[in-house]
Coordinates of N, CA and C in Angstrom, one line a residue:
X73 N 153.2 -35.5 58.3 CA 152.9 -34.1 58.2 C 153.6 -33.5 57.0
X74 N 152.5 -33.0 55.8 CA 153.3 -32.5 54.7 C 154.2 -30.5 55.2
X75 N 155.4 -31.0 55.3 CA 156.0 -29.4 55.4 C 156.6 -29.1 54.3
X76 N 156.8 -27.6 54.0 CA 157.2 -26.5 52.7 C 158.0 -25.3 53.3
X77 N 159.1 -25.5 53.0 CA 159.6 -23.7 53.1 C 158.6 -22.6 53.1
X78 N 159.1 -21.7 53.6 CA 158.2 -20.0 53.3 C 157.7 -19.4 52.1
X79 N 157.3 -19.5 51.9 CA 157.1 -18.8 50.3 C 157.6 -16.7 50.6
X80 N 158.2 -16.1 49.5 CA 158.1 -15.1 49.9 C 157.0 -13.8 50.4
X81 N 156.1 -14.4 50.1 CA 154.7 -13.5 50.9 C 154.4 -13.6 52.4
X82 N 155.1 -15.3 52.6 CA 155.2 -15.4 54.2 C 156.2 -14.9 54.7
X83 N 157.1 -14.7 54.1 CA 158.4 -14.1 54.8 C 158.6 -12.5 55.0
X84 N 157.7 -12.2 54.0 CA 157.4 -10.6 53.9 C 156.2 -10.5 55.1
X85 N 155.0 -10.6 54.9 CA 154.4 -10.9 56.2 C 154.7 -11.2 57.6
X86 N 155.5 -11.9 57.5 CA 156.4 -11.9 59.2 C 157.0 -10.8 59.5
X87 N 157.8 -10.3 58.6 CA 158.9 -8.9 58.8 C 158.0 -7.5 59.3
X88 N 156.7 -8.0 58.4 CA 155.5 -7.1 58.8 C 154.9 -6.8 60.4
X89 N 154.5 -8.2 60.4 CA 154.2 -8.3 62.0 C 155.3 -8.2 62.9
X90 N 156.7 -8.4 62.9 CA 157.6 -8.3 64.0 C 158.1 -6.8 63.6
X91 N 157.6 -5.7 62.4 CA 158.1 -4.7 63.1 C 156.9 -3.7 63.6
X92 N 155.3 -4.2 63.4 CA 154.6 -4.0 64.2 C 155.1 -4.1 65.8
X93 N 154.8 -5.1 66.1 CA 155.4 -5.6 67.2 C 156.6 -4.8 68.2
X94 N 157.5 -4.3 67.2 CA 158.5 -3.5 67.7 C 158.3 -2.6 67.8
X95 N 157.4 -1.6 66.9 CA 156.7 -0.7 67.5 C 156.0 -0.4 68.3
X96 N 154.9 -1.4 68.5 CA 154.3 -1.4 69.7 C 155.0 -1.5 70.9
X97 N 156.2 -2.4 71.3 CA 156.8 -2.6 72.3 C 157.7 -1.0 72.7
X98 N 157.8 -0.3 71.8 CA 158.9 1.1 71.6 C 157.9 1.8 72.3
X99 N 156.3 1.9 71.6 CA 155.8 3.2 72.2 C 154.9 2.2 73.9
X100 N 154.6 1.5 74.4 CA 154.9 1.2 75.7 C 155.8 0.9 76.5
X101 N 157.2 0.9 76.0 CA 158.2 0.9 76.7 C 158.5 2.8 77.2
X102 N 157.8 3.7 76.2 CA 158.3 5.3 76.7 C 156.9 5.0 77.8
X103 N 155.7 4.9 77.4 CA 154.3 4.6 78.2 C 155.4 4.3 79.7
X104 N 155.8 3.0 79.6 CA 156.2 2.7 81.2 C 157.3 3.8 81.5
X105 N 158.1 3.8 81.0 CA 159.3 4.8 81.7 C 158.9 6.1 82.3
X106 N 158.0 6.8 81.4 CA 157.4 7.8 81.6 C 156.5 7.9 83.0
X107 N 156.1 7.0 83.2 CA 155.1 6.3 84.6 C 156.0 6.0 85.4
X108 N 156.9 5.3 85.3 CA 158.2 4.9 86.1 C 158.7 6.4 86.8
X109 N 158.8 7.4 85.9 CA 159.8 8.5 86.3 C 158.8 9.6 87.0
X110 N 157.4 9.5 86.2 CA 156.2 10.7 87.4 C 156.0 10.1 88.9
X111 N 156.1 8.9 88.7 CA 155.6 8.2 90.2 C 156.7 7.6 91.0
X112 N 158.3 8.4 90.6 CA 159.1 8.1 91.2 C 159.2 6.6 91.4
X113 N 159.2 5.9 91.0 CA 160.0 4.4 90.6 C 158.3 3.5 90.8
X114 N 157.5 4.3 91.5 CA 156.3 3.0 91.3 C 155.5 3.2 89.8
X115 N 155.0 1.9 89.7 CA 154.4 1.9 88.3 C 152.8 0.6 88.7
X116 N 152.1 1.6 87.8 CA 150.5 0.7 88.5 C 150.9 -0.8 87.5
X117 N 150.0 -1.6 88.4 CA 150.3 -2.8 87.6 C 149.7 -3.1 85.8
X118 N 148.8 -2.6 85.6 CA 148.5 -1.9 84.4 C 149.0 -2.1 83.4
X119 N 149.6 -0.8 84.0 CA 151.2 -0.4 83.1 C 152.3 -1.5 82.5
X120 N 152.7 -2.0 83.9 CA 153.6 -3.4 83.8 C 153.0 -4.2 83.3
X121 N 151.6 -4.8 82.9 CA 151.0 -6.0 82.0 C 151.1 -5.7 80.8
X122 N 150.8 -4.5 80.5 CA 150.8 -4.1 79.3 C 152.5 -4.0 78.7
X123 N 153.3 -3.2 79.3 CA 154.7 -3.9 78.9 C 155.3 -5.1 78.9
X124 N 154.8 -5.7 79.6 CA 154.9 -7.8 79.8 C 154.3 -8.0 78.3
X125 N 152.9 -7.6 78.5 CA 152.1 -8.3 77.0 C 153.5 -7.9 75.5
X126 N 153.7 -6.8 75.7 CA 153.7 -6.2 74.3 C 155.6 -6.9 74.2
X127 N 156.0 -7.3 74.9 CA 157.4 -7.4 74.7 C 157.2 -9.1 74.6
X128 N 156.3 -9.9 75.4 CA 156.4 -11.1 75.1 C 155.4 -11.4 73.8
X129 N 154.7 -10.6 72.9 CA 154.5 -10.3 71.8 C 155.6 -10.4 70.4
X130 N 156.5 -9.2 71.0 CA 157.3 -9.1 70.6 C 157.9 -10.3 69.8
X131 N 158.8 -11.0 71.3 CA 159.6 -12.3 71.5 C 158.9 -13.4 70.4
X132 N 157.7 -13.7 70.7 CA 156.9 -14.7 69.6 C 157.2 -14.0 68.4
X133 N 156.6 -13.0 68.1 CA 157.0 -12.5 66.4 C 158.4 -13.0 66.1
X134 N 159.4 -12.8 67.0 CA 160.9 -13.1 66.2 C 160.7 -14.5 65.8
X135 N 160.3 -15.3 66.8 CA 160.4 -16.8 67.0 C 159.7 -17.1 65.4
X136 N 158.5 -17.0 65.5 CA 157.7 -16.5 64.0 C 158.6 -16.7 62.9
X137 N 159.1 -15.5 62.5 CA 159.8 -15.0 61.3 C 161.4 -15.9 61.4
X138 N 161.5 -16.5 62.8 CA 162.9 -17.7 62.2 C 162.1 -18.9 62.0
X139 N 161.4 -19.5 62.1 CA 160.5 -20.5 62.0 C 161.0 -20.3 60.0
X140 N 161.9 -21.3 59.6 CA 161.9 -21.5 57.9 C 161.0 -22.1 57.5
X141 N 160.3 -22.9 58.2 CA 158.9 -23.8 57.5 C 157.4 -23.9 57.4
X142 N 156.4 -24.2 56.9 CA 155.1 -24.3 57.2 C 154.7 -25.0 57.4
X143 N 153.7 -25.7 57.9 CA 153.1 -27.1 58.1 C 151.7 -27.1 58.6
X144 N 150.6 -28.2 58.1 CA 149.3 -27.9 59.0 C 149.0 -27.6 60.5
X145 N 150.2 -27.6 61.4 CA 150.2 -27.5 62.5 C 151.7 -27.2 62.9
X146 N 151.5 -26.0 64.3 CA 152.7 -26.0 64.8 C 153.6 -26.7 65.3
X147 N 155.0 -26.5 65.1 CA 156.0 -27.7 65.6 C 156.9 -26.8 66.0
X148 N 157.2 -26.5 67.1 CA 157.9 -25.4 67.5 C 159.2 -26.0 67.7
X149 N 159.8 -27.6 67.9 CA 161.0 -28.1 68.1 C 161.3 -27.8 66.7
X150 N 160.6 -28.1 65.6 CA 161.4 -28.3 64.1 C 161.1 -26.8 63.3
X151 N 160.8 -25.9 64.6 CA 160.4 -24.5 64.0 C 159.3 -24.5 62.4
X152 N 158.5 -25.2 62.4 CA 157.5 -25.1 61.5 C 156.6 -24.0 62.1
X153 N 155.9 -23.2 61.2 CA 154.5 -22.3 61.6 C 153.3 -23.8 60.8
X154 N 152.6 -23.1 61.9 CA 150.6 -23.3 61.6 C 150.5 -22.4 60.1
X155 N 150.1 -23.2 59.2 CA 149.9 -23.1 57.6 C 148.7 -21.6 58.0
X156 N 148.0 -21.9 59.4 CA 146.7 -20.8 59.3 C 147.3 -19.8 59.5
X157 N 148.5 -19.2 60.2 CA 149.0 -18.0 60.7 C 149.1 -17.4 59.0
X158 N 149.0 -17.4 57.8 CA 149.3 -17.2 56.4 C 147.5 -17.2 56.2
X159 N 146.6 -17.4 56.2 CA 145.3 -17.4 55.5 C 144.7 -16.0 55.0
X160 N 145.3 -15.5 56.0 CA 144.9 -13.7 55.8 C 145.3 -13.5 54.4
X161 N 146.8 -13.7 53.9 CA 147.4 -12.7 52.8 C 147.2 -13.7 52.0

């Protein structure tokens, strides 16, 4: 499997997506707490998937942007990315 370091378009691009990411996880973390606090500590399950989704979101994006390498396929032990996650930019 041919691998390459990041080039900096990929590395800029990641920083992109994981502070998406962080934003999205910021404005459904107020979403939950705010549900958390009108319904006195219950929260519809909903709510909680949506905060699950957006924080284990999150987690992958970091994983993502430490990944130093690229390769035709994921290798998540030798932290390579899938060369396709880059096709967009």
């Amino acid at each position: 499997m041919k691998v390459r370091s990041k080039n900096k378009k990929e590395k800029q691009y990641d920083q992109l997506q994981l502070d998406q990411a962080r934003r999205d996880l910021a404005e459904e973390a107020v979403k939950f707490a705010q549900e958390f606090a009108e319904c006195e500590g219950d929260v519809y399950y909903s709510t909680y998937r949506e905060f699950s989704n957006k924080s284990w979101h999150y987690e992958r994006e970091k994983e993502n942007a430490a990944m130093s390498k690229v390769g035709p396929t994921w290798d998540w032990e030798n932290k390579v990315c899938g060369e396709y996650r880059y096709n967009g930019i």
